[in-house]
Coordinates of N, CA and C and ligand atoms in Angstrom, one line a residue:
M1 N -17.5 -11.7 -6.2 CA -16.3 -11.0 -5.9 C -15.2 -11.5 -7.0
S2 N -14.3 -10.7 -7.3 CA -13.4 -11.1 -8.3 C -12.1 -10.1 -8.3
P3 N -11.1 -10.5 -9.0 CA -9.9 -9.5 -9.0 C -10.3 -8.3 -9.7
K4 N -9.8 -7.2 -9.2 CA -10.1 -5.8 -9.8 C -8.9 -5.3 -10.6
E5 N -9.2 -4.4 -11.5 CA -8.1 -3.8 -12.2 C -7.3 -2.9 -11.4
I6 N -6.0 -3.0 -11.4 CA -5.1 -2.1 -10.6 C -5.0 -0.8 -11.2
R7 N -5.3 0.3 -10.5 CA -5.1 1.6 -11.0 C -3.7 1.9 -11.2
I8 N -3.3 2.6 -12.3 CA -1.9 2.9 -12.6 C -1.8 4.4 -12.4
W9 N -0.7 4.8 -11.7 CA -0.3 6.2 -11.5 C 0.2 6.8 -12.8
P10 N -0.2 8.1 -13.2 CA -1.0 9.0 -12.4 C -2.5 8.7 -12.6
D11 N -3.2 8.8 -11.4 CA -4.6 8.4 -11.4 C -5.2 9.2 -10.2
S12 N -6.4 9.8 -10.4 CA -7.0 10.7 -9.3 C -7.3 9.9 -8.0
T13 N -7.7 8.7 -8.2 CA -8.1 7.8 -7.0 C -6.9 7.6 -6.2
L14 N -5.7 7.3 -6.8 CA -4.4 7.1 -6.1 C -3.9 8.3 -5.4
T15 N -4.3 9.5 -5.9 CA -3.6 10.7 -5.3 C -4.5 11.5 -4.4
K16 N -5.6 11.0 -4.0 CA -6.5 11.7 -3.1 C -6.6 11.0 -1.7
P17 N -6.6 11.6 -0.6 CA -6.7 11.0 0.7 C -8.0 10.1 0.8
S18 N -7.9 9.0 1.5 CA -9.0 8.1 1.6 C -9.8 8.4 2.9
E19 N -11.1 7.9 2.9 CA -11.9 8.1 4.0 C -11.8 7.0 5.1
P20 N -11.9 7.3 6.4 CA -11.9 6.3 7.4 C -13.1 5.3 7.3
I21 N -12.8 4.1 7.7 CA -13.9 3.1 7.8 C -14.7 3.3 9.1
T22 N -16.0 3.4 8.9 CA -16.8 3.6 10.1 C -17.8 2.4 10.3
H23 N -18.0 1.6 9.3 CA -18.9 0.5 9.5 C -18.1 -0.9 9.2
F24 N -18.2 -1.7 10.2 CA -17.4 -3.0 10.1 C -18.4 -4.1 9.7
D25 N -18.8 -3.9 8.4 CA -20.0 -4.7 7.9 C -19.7 -5.6 6.7
A26 N -20.7 -6.1 6.1 CA -20.5 -7.0 4.9 C -19.8 -6.3 3.8
A27 N -20.1 -5.0 3.6 CA -19.5 -4.2 2.6 C -17.9 -4.2 2.8
L28 N -17.5 -4.0 4.0 CA -16.1 -4.0 4.3 C -15.5 -5.4 4.0
R29 N -16.2 -6.4 4.4 CA -15.7 -7.8 4.2 C -15.6 -8.1 2.6
A30 N -16.5 -7.5 1.9 CA -16.5 -7.7 0.4 C -15.3 -7.0 -0.2
L31 N -15.0 -5.8 0.4 CA -13.8 -5.0 -0.1 C -12.6 -5.7 0.1
V32 N -12.4 -6.3 1.3 CA -11.2 -7.1 1.7 C -11.1 -8.4 0.9
R33 N -12.3 -9.0 0.6 CA -12.3 -10.1 -0.4 C -11.7 -9.7 -1.7
D34 N -12.2 -8.5 -2.2 CA -11.7 -8.1 -3.5 C -10.2 -7.8 -3.5
L35 N -9.7 -7.2 -2.4 CA -8.3 -7.0 -2.3 C -7.5 -8.3 -2.3
I36 N -8.0 -9.3 -1.5 CA -7.3 -10.6 -1.5 C -7.3 -11.2 -2.9
D37 N -8.5 -11.2 -3.5 CA -8.6 -11.9 -4.9 C -7.6 -11.2 -5.9
T38 N -7.6 -9.8 -5.7 CA -6.6 -9.1 -6.6 C -5.2 -9.4 -6.4
M39 N -4.8 -9.5 -5.0 CA -3.4 -9.9 -4.7 C -3.1 -11.3 -5.2
N40 N -4.0 -12.2 -5.0 CA -3.8 -13.6 -5.6 C -3.6 -13.6 -7.1
H41 N -4.4 -12.8 -7.8 CA -4.4 -12.7 -9.2 C -3.0 -12.0 -9.7
E42 N -2.5 -11.1 -8.9 CA -1.3 -10.4 -9.3 C 0.0 -11.1 -8.9
G43 N -0.1 -12.3 -8.2 CA 1.0 -13.0 -7.8 C 1.6 -12.6 -6.5
N44 N 2.9 -12.4 -6.4 CA 3.5 -12.2 -5.1 C 3.5 -10.8 -4.5
A45 N 2.4 -10.1 -4.4 CA 2.4 -8.8 -3.9 C 2.4 -8.8 -2.4
A46 N 3.3 -8.0 -1.8 CA 3.5 -7.9 -0.4 C 2.4 -7.1 0.3
G47 N 1.8 -6.2 -0.6 CA 0.8 -5.3 0.0 C -0.1 -4.8 -1.1
L48 N -1.3 -4.4 -0.7 CA -2.3 -3.8 -1.7 C -3.2 -2.9 -0.9
A49 N -3.4 -1.6 -1.3 CA -4.3 -0.7 -0.6 C -5.5 -0.5 -1.4
A50 N -6.6 -0.2 -0.7 CA -8.0 0.0 -1.4 C -7.9 1.0 -2.6
P51 N -7.3 2.1 -2.4 CA -7.3 3.1 -3.5 C -6.7 2.5 -4.8
Q52 N -5.8 1.4 -4.7 CA -5.3 0.8 -5.9 C -6.3 0.0 -6.7
I53 N -7.4 -0.3 -6.0 CA -8.5 -1.0 -6.9 C -9.7 0.0 -7.0
G54 N -9.4 1.3 -6.8 CA -10.3 2.3 -7.1 C -11.3 2.7 -6.0
V55 N -11.0 2.3 -4.7 CA -11.8 2.5 -3.6 C -11.1 3.4 -2.6
N56 N -11.6 4.7 -2.3 CA -10.9 5.6 -1.4 C -11.3 5.3 0.1
K57 N -10.9 4.2 0.6 CA -11.2 3.8 2.0 C -9.9 3.4 2.6
R58 N -9.8 3.7 4.0 CA -8.6 3.5 4.7 C -8.4 2.0 5.1
V59 N -8.1 1.2 4.1 CA -8.0 -0.3 4.3 C -6.8 -0.7 3.4
F60 N -5.9 -1.5 3.9 CA -4.9 -2.1 3.1 C -4.6 -3.5 3.6
M61 N -4.1 -4.3 2.8 CA -3.6 -5.6 3.1 C -2.1 -5.8 3.0
V62 N -1.6 -6.6 3.9 CA -0.1 -6.9 3.9 C 0.0 -8.4 4.0
D63 N 1.0 -9.0 3.2 CA 1.2 -10.4 3.3 C 2.8 -10.5 3.3
I64 N 3.3 -10.6 4.5 CA 4.8 -10.8 4.6 C 5.0 -12.0 5.5
P65 N 5.4 -13.1 4.9 CA 5.6 -14.4 5.7 C 6.7 -14.0 6.8
P66 N 6.5 -14.4 8.1 CA 7.5 -14.2 9.1 C 8.9 -14.6 8.7
E67 N 9.1 -15.7 8.0 CA 10.4 -16.2 7.7 C 11.1 -15.3 6.6
D68 N 10.3 -14.4 6.0 CA 11.0 -13.5 5.1 C 11.5 -12.2 5.8
N69 N 11.2 -12.1 7.2 CA 11.7 -10.8 7.8 C 12.1 -11.2 9.3
N70 N 12.9 -12.2 9.4 CA 13.5 -12.6 10.8 C 12.3 -12.8 11.8
G71 N 11.2 -13.4 11.4 CA 10.1 -13.8 12.3 C 9.1 -12.7 12.5
N72 N 9.4 -11.5 11.9 CA 8.5 -10.4 12.1 C 7.6 -10.2 10.8
G73 N 6.5 -10.9 10.8 CA 5.6 -10.8 9.6 C 4.1 -10.7 9.9
T74 N 3.3 -11.1 8.9 CA 1.9 -11.0 9.1 C 1.3 -12.5 9.2
N75 N 0.0 -12.5 9.6 CA -0.7 -13.8 9.7 C -1.4 -13.9 8.3
G76 N -0.6 -14.3 7.3 CA -1.2 -14.4 6.0 C -1.5 -13.1 5.4
K77 N -2.5 -13.0 4.6 CA -3.0 -11.7 4.0 C -3.8 -11.1 5.1
Q78 N -3.2 -10.1 5.7 CA -3.8 -9.5 6.9 C -4.4 -8.0 6.6
A79 N -5.6 -7.8 7.0 CA -6.3 -6.5 6.8 C -5.9 -5.5 7.8
F80 N -5.5 -4.3 7.5 CA -5.2 -3.2 8.4 C -6.1 -2.0 8.1
I81 N -6.9 -1.6 9.0 CA -8.0 -0.6 8.8 C -7.7 0.6 9.7
N82 N -7.9 1.8 9.2 CA -7.7 3.1 9.8 C -6.4 3.1 10.6
P83 N -5.3 2.8 9.9 CA -4.0 2.8 10.6 C -3.5 4.1 11.1
V84 N -2.8 4.1 12.3 CA -2.2 5.3 12.8 C -0.8 4.9 13.4
F85 N 0.3 5.5 13.1 CA 1.6 5.2 13.7 C 1.7 5.9 15.0
I86 N 2.0 5.2 16.0 CA 2.2 5.7 17.4 C 3.7 5.8 17.7
K87 N 4.4 5.2 16.9 CA 5.9 5.2 17.1 C 6.6 5.0 15.8
K88 N 7.6 5.9 15.6 CA 8.4 5.7 14.4 C 9.9 6.0 14.8
E89 N 10.8 5.1 14.7 CA 12.1 5.4 15.0 C 13.2 4.7 14.1
G90 N 14.4 5.3 14.1 CA 15.5 4.8 13.2 C 15.1 5.2 11.8
K91 N 16.1 4.9 11.0 CA 16.0 5.2 9.5 C 16.5 4.1 8.7
M92 N 15.9 3.9 7.5 CA 16.5 3.0 6.6 C 16.2 3.5 5.2
E93 N 17.1 3.3 4.2 CA 16.9 3.6 2.9 C 16.7 2.3 2.2
W94 N 15.6 2.1 1.5 CA 15.5 0.9 0.8 C 14.7 1.1 -0.5
Q95 N 14.7 0.0 -1.4 CA 14.1 0.2 -2.7 C 12.6 -0.2 -2.7
E96 N 11.7 0.6 -3.2 CA 10.3 0.3 -3.2 C 9.8 0.2 -4.6
A97 N 8.8 -0.7 -4.8 CA 8.1 -0.8 -6.0 C 6.7 -0.9 -5.7
C98 N 5.8 -0.9 -6.7 CA 4.3 -0.8 -6.5 C 3.6 -1.3 -7.7
L99 N 2.5 -2.0 -7.4 CA 1.7 -2.6 -8.6 C 1.1 -1.4 -9.3
S100 N 1.0 -0.2 -8.8 CA 0.4 0.9 -9.5 C 1.5 1.7 -10.3
V101 N 2.8 1.2 -10.2 CA 3.8 1.8 -11.0 C 4.6 0.7 -11.6
P102 N 4.0 -0.1 -12.5 CA 4.6 -1.3 -12.9 C 6.0 -1.1 -13.6
G103 N 6.9 -2.1 -13.2 CA 8.2 -2.1 -13.8 C 9.2 -1.1 -13.3
E104 N 8.8 -0.3 -12.4 CA 9.8 0.8 -11.8 C 10.0 0.6 -10.4
A105 N 11.1 1.2 -9.9 CA 11.4 1.2 -8.5 C 12.3 2.4 -8.1
G106 N 12.3 2.7 -6.8 CA 13.1 3.8 -6.4 C 13.4 3.7 -4.9
Y107 N 14.5 4.4 -4.5 CA 14.9 4.4 -3.1 C 14.0 5.4 -2.3
V108 N 13.6 4.9 -1.1 CA 12.8 5.8 -0.2 C 13.4 5.6 1.2
T109 N 13.4 6.7 2.0 CA 13.8 6.7 3.3 C 12.7 6.5 4.2
R110 N 12.7 5.4 5.1 CA 11.6 5.2 5.9 C 12.1 5.0 7.4
A111 N 11.2 5.0 8.4 CA 11.6 4.6 9.7 C 11.8 3.1 9.7
R112 N 12.8 2.7 10.5 CA 13.2 1.3 10.5 C 12.4 0.5 11.5
H113 N 11.8 1.1 12.5 CA 10.9 0.5 13.5 C 9.7 1.4 13.7
V114 N 8.6 0.7 13.6 CA 7.3 1.5 13.8 C 6.4 0.6 14.7
V115 N 5.5 1.4 15.4 CA 4.4 0.7 16.1 C 3.2 1.3 15.5
M116 N 2.2 0.5 15.0 CA 1.1 1.1 14.3 C -0.2 0.6 14.9
R117 N -1.2 1.5 15.3 CA -2.4 1.1 15.8 C -3.4 1.0 14.6
Y118 N -4.3 0.1 14.7 CA -5.2 -0.2 13.5 C -6.5 -0.9 14.0
M119 N -7.4 -1.0 13.2 CA -8.6 -1.8 13.5 C -8.5 -3.1 12.7
D120 N -9.1 -4.2 13.3 CA -9.2 -5.4 12.5 C -10.6 -5.4 11.9
L121 N -10.9 -6.5 11.2 CA -12.1 -6.6 10.4 C -13.4 -6.6 11.3
D122 N -13.3 -6.9 12.6 CA -14.4 -6.9 13.5 C -14.5 -5.6 14.2
G123 N -13.6 -4.6 13.9 CA -13.7 -3.3 14.5 C -12.9 -3.2 15.8
N124 N -12.1 -4.2 16.1 CA -11.4 -4.2 17.4 C -10.0 -3.5 17.1
Q125 N -9.6 -2.6 18.1 CA -8.3 -2.0 18.0 C -7.2 -2.9 18.2
Q126 N -6.2 -2.9 17.4 CA -5.0 -3.7 17.5 C -3.7 -2.9 17.4
E127 N -2.6 -3.5 17.7 CA -1.4 -2.8 17.5 C -0.4 -3.8 16.9
I128 N 0.5 -3.3 16.0 CA 1.6 -4.2 15.4 C 2.9 -3.4 15.6
D129 N 3.8 -4.2 16.0 CA 5.3 -3.7 16.2 C 6.1 -4.3 15.0
A130 N 6.7 -3.4 14.2 CA 7.2 -3.9 13.0 C 8.6 -3.3 12.8
V131 N 9.5 -4.1 12.2 CA 10.8 -3.6 11.8 C 11.1 -3.9 10.3
D132 N 12.1 -3.2 9.8 CA 12.7 -3.6 8.5 C 11.6 -3.7 7.4
Y133 N 11.6 -4.8 6.7 CA 10.7 -5.0 5.5 C 9.2 -4.8 5.9
L134 N 8.8 -5.3 7.1 CA 7.4 -5.1 7.5 C 7.1 -3.7 7.7
A135 N 8.0 -3.0 8.5 CA 7.9 -1.6 8.8 C 7.8 -0.8 7.6
G136 N 8.6 -1.0 6.6 CA 8.7 -0.3 5.3 C 7.3 -0.5 4.6
C137 N 6.9 -1.7 4.6 CA 5.6 -2.0 3.8 C 4.4 -1.3 4.5
L138 N 4.4 -1.3 5.8 CA 3.2 -0.6 6.5 C 3.3 0.9 6.2
Q139 N 4.5 1.5 6.0 CA 4.6 2.9 5.7 C 4.2 3.2 4.2
H140 N 4.6 2.3 3.3 CA 4.3 2.4 2.0 C 2.7 2.3 1.8
E141 N 2.1 1.4 2.4 CA 0.7 1.2 2.3 C -0.1 2.3 2.9
T142 N 0.4 2.8 4.1 CA -0.3 3.9 4.7 C -0.2 5.2 3.9
D143 N 0.9 5.3 3.2 CA 1.1 6.5 2.2 C 0.0 6.4 1.2
H144 N -0.4 5.2 0.7 CA -1.4 5.1 -0.3 C -2.7 5.7 0.2
L145 N -3.0 5.5 1.5 CA -4.3 5.9 2.0 C -4.3 7.5 2.2
D146 N -3.1 8.1 2.1 CA -2.9 9.5 2.2 C -2.7 10.2 0.8
G147 N -2.9 9.3 -0.3 CA -2.7 9.7 -1.6 C -1.3 9.9 -2.1
K148 N -0.4 9.2 -1.4 CA 1.0 9.3 -1.8 C 1.6 8.0 -2.3
L149 N 2.5 8.1 -3.2 CA 3.2 6.8 -3.7 C 4.7 7.1 -3.6
W150 N 5.4 6.0 -3.8 CA 6.9 6.1 -3.6 C 7.5 7.1 -4.5
V151 N 6.8 7.4 -5.7 CA 7.3 8.4 -6.7 C 7.3 9.8 -6.0
D152 N 6.4 10.0 -5.0 CA 6.4 11.3 -4.4 C 7.6 11.5 -3.5
H153 N 8.4 10.5 -3.3 CA 9.6 10.6 -2.4 C 10.8 10.7 -3.3
Q154 N 10.6 10.9 -4.6 CA 11.7 11.0 -5.5 C 12.0 12.4 -5.9
S155 N 13.2 12.6 -6.6 CA 13.5 14.0 -7.1 C 12.5 14.3 -8.2
R156 N 12.3 15.6 -8.5 CA 11.4 16.0 -9.6 C 11.7 15.3 -10.9
L157 N 13.0 15.2 -11.2 CA 13.4 14.7 -12.5 C 13.1 13.2 -12.6
K158 N 13.4 12.4 -11.5 CA 13.0 11.0 -11.5 C 11.5 10.8 -11.6
R159 N 10.8 11.6 -10.8 CA 9.3 11.4 -10.8 C 8.7 11.7 -12.2
E160 N 9.3 12.7 -12.8 CA 8.7 13.1 -14.2 C 9.1 12.0 -15.2
L161 N 10.2 11.5 -15.1 CA 10.7 10.3 -15.9 C 9.7 9.1 -15.8
V162 N 9.4 8.8 -14.6 CA 8.5 7.7 -14.3 C 7.1 8.0 -14.8
R163 N 6.7 9.2 -14.6 CA 5.3 9.7 -15.0 C 5.2 9.4 -16.5
K164 N 6.2 9.8 -17.2 CA 6.2 9.7 -18.7 C 6.0 8.2 -19.1
K165 N 6.8 7.4 -18.4 CA 6.8 5.9 -18.7 C 5.4 5.4 -18.4
M166 N 4.8 5.8 -17.4 CA 3.5 5.3 -16.9 C 2.4 5.8 -18.0
L167 N 2.5 7.0 -18.4 CA 1.5 7.5 -19.4 C 1.6 6.7 -20.7
K168 N 2.9 6.3 -21.1 CA 3.1 5.4 -22.2 C 2.5 4.0 -21.9
F169 N 2.7 3.5 -20.8 CA 2.2 2.2 -20.4 C 0.7 2.2 -20.5
K170 N 0.1 3.3 -19.9 CA -1.4 3.3 -20.0 C -2.0 3.4 -21.4
T171 N -1.2 4.1 -22.2 CA -1.7 4.2 -23.7 C -1.6 2.8 -24.3
E172 N -0.5 2.1 -24.0 CA -0.2 0.8 -24.6 C -1.2 -0.2 -24.1
H173 N -1.6 -0.1 -22.9 CA -2.5 -1.1 -22.2 C -4.0 -0.7 -22.2
K174 N -4.2 0.5 -22.8 CA -5.6 1.1 -22.8 C -6.2 1.2 -21.5
R175 N -5.4 1.9 -20.5 CA -5.9 2.0 -19.1 C -5.8 3.5 -18.7
Ligands
NI1 NI1 2.1 0.4 -3.6

């Protein structure tokens, strides 16, 4: 297992919906290991979703230290599998960035408080109650599993501007 190359938008893997996980097996653990290795390699990523390393499966990782969000964080690099929001309330507008859109950022409106149901690595159903930074991150990562990125929450003009910059980035970095 090793760090994988991050897919850069526009990319067909990033923009198609991912498949639910049905087997909680060694292959899933290897995928999670790859996500963790890639996060470590990329530095201080708060989250990473499987489509970003070219795998269309409904898995993402989040790493938000509780002290960075008033005590509401994750237990290290935590895996969230087959996530479903069962509550979304309040509103916040905040700036998002993404490893798949390097060097760019944009404002996105999200729910300020969410409750999300998900499976852990052993296939047990879990729930997480999240506000602010953690809530925004869970929504950003779940968007990835639905083939959406923060750029899809922008005006057509801004989205097109970012798209052109990313095409240039991909040419320059041969990706
Ligand atoms: Ni992202």
